[in-house]
XYZ file of C-alpha atoms in Angstrom:
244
model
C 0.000 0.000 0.000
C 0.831 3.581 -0.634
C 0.418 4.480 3.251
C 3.161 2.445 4.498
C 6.185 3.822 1.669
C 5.313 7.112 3.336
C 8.311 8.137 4.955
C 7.881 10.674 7.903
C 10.864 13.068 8.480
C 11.106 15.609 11.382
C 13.666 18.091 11.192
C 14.353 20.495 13.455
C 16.795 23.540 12.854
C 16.335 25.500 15.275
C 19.191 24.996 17.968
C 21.937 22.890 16.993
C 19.915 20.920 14.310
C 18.345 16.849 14.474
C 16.649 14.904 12.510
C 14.619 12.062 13.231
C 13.413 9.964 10.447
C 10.332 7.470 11.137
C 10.833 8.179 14.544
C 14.888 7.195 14.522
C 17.602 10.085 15.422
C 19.652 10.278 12.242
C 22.872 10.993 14.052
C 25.621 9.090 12.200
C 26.328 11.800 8.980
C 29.278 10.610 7.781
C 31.024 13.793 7.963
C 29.955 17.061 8.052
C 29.284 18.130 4.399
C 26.409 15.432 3.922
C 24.867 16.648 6.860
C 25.365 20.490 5.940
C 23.811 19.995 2.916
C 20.901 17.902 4.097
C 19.926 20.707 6.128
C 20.498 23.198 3.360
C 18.169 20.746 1.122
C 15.565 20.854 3.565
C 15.352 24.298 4.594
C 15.406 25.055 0.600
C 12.553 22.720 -0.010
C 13.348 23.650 -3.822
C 16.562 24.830 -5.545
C 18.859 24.550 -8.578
C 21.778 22.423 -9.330
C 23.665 25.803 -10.011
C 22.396 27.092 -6.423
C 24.148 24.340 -4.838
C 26.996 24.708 -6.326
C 27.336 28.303 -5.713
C 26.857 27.664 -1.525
C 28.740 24.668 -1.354
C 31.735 24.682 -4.247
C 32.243 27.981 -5.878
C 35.568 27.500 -6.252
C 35.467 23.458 -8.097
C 34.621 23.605 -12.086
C 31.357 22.636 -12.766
C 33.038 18.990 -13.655
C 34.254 18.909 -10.036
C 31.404 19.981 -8.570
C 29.159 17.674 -10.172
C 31.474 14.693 -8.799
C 31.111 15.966 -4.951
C 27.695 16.746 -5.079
C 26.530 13.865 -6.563
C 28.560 11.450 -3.804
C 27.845 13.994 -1.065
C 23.696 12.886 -1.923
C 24.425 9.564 -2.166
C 26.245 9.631 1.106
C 22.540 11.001 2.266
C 20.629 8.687 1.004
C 22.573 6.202 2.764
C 22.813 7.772 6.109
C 18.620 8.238 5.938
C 18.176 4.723 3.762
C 15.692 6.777 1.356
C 16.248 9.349 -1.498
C 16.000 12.944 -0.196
C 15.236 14.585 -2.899
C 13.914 14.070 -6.737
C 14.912 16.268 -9.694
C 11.821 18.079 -11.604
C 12.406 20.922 -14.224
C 15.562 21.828 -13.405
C 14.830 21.803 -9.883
C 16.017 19.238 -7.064
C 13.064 19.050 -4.075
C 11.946 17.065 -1.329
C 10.789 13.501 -2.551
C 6.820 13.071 -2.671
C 7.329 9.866 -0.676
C 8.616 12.439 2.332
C 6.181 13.828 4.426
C 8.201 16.403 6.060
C 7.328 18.054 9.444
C 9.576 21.323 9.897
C 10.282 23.631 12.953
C 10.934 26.274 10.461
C 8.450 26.178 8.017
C 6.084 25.904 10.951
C 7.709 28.523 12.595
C 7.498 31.027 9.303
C 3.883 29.935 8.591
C 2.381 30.758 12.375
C 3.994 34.273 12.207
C 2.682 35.060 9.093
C -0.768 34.053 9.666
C -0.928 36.043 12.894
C 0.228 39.345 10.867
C -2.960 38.789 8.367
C -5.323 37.670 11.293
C -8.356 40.018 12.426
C -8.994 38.188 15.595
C -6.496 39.368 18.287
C -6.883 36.130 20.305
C -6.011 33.776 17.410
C -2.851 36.146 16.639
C -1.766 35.897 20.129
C -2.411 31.785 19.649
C -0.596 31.637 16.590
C 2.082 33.867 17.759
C 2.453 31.553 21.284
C 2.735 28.451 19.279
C 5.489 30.077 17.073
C 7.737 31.684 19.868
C 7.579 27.712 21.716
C 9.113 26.015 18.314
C 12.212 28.737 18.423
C 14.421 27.096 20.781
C 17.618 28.708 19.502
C 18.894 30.125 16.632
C 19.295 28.474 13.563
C 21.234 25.854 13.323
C 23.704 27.717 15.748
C 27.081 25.946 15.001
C 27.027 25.854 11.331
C 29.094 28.423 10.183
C 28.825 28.451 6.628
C 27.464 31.854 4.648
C 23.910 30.465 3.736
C 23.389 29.393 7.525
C 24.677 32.788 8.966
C 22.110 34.486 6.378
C 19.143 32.542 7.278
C 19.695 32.646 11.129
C 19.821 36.069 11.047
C 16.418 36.452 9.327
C 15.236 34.290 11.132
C 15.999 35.442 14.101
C 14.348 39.301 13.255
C 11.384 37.025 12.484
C 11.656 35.602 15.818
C 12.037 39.664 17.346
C 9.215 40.385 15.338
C 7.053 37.688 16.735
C 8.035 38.836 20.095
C 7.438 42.619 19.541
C 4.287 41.355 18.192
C 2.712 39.574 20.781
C 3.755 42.492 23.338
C 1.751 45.049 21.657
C -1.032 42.938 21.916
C -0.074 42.347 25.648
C 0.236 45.745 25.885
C -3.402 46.893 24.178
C -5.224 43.667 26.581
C -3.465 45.650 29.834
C -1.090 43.009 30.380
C 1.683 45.278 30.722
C 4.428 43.218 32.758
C 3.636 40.755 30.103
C 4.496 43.257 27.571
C 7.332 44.000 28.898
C 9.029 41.325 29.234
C 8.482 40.036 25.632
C 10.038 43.745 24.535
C 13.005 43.059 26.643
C 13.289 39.188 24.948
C 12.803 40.901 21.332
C 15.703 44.005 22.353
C 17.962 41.035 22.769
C 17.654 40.253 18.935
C 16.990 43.742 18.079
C 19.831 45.461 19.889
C 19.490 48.477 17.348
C 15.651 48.944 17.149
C 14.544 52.195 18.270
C 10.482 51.128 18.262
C 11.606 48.469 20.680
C 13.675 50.995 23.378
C 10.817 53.591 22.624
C 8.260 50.564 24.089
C 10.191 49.322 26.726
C 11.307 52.797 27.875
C 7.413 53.717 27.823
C 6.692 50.853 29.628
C 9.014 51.718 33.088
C 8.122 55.082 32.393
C 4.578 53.692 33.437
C 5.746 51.983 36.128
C 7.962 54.622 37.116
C 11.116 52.648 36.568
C 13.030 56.289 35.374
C 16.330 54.503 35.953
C 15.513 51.181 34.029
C 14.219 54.127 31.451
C 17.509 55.998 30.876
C 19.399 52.917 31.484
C 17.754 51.286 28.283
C 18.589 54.568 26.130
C 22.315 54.482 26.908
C 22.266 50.956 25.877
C 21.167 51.654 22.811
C 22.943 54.806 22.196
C 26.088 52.741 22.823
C 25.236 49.825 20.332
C 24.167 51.950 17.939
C 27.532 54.022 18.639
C 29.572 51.081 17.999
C 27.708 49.059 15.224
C 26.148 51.506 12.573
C 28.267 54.992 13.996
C 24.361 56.100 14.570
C 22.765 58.156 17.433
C 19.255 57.546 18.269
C 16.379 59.590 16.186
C 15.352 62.717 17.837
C 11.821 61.593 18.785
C 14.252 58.868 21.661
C 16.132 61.509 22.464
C 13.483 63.660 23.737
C 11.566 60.843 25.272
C 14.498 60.301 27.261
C 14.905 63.869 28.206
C 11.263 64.183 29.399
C 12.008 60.931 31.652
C 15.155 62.685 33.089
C 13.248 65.762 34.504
């Protein structure tokens, strides 16, 4: 029957990165370049032979290239005992007999359906069930260049989800709530003004004046030291109207 060639993979990418295929931990990649590029592969979902070769060998000929990447996949195939992936129209994707479950994708798809919900309540579900599936940053000790790229959008998307769910925090009255999600989102934000505007509103409220200007200088510093920026003039004030 068709049910039981069904192959269920799991991967999970945030945090270091596992994948667990019918319910067994694929831990044994023979090397690190088959299981680099099975993530890649996966997180993809759809990409060119010319893609590949750009991340992975820029530097090999096309000839040379081909040779690696074609035993690199076969080395994948044999760690997970099925084919990853099919070629289609010039594409290479995830095989039809894979029914993939993926923190990411998940992840992606929760924050965006929150954005484009009406009802708060099923934002602030969908935004809940996002934040839980980030448990670290993107596969967080891979260092090649398409891994540092996607961790770092991924891990706005996961200040924006925060930031998010605050304001709505914030609007329902929960305002400890709030704040504490701000202060989680600052931590991937460091340089985001609307986020130091919030939080600095927030002890303002509570007439934490010190945890105020302390969250200004902060900012002023890593702004200092990462873009050569000061903060816009509308932060500048606020924090002048908390000092007196």
């Amino acid at each position: 029957s068709l049910e039981s060639e069904t192959q269920l993979l799991e991967v999970r990418s945030f945090g270091e990165g596992r994948a667990v295929l019918n319910g067994k931990l694929i831990d044994n990649w023979d090397g690190v370049l088959p299981r680099s590029l099975f993530f890649y592969l996966v997180d993809k979902g759809m990409t060119t032979r010319n893609e590949i070769f750009d991340t992975f060998w820029p530097t090999l000929s096309t000839r040379e290239a081909t040779n690696v990447f074609h035993v690199t996949k076969r080395k994948i195939s044999e760690v997970l005992g099925i084919d990853l992936t099919t070629y289609w129209s010039g594409f290479y994707r995830i095989s039809p007999d894979i029914q993939l479950s993926y923190d990411v994708i998940s992840f992606t798809k929760m924050v965006q359906d929150s954005a484009v919900s009406d009802d708060v309540e099923e934002s602030s579900a969908l935004l809940d069930s996002a934040l839980t599936l980030y448990r670290g940053l993107f596969l967080h000790n891979m260092d090649m260049a398409w891994a540092l790229q996607r961790r770092e959008e991924l891990n706005m998307d996961y200040s924006d989800a925060l930031s998010n769910l605050a304001q709505i925090r914030e609007q329902q009255g929960k305002i400890h709530d709030a704040l504490g999600l701000y202060l989680r989102a600052a931590v991937s934000g460091r340089h985001r003004e609307d986020l130091a505007t919030n939080i600095m509103q927030i002890y303002r409220k509570l007439d934490m004046h010190a945890d105020a200007i302390a969250v200004f200088e902060q900012l002023t510093d890593n702004m200092q030291a990462h873009l050569s920026l000061k903060p816009g003039i509308p932060l500048q004030e606020l924090a002048q109207t908390i000092k007196h």
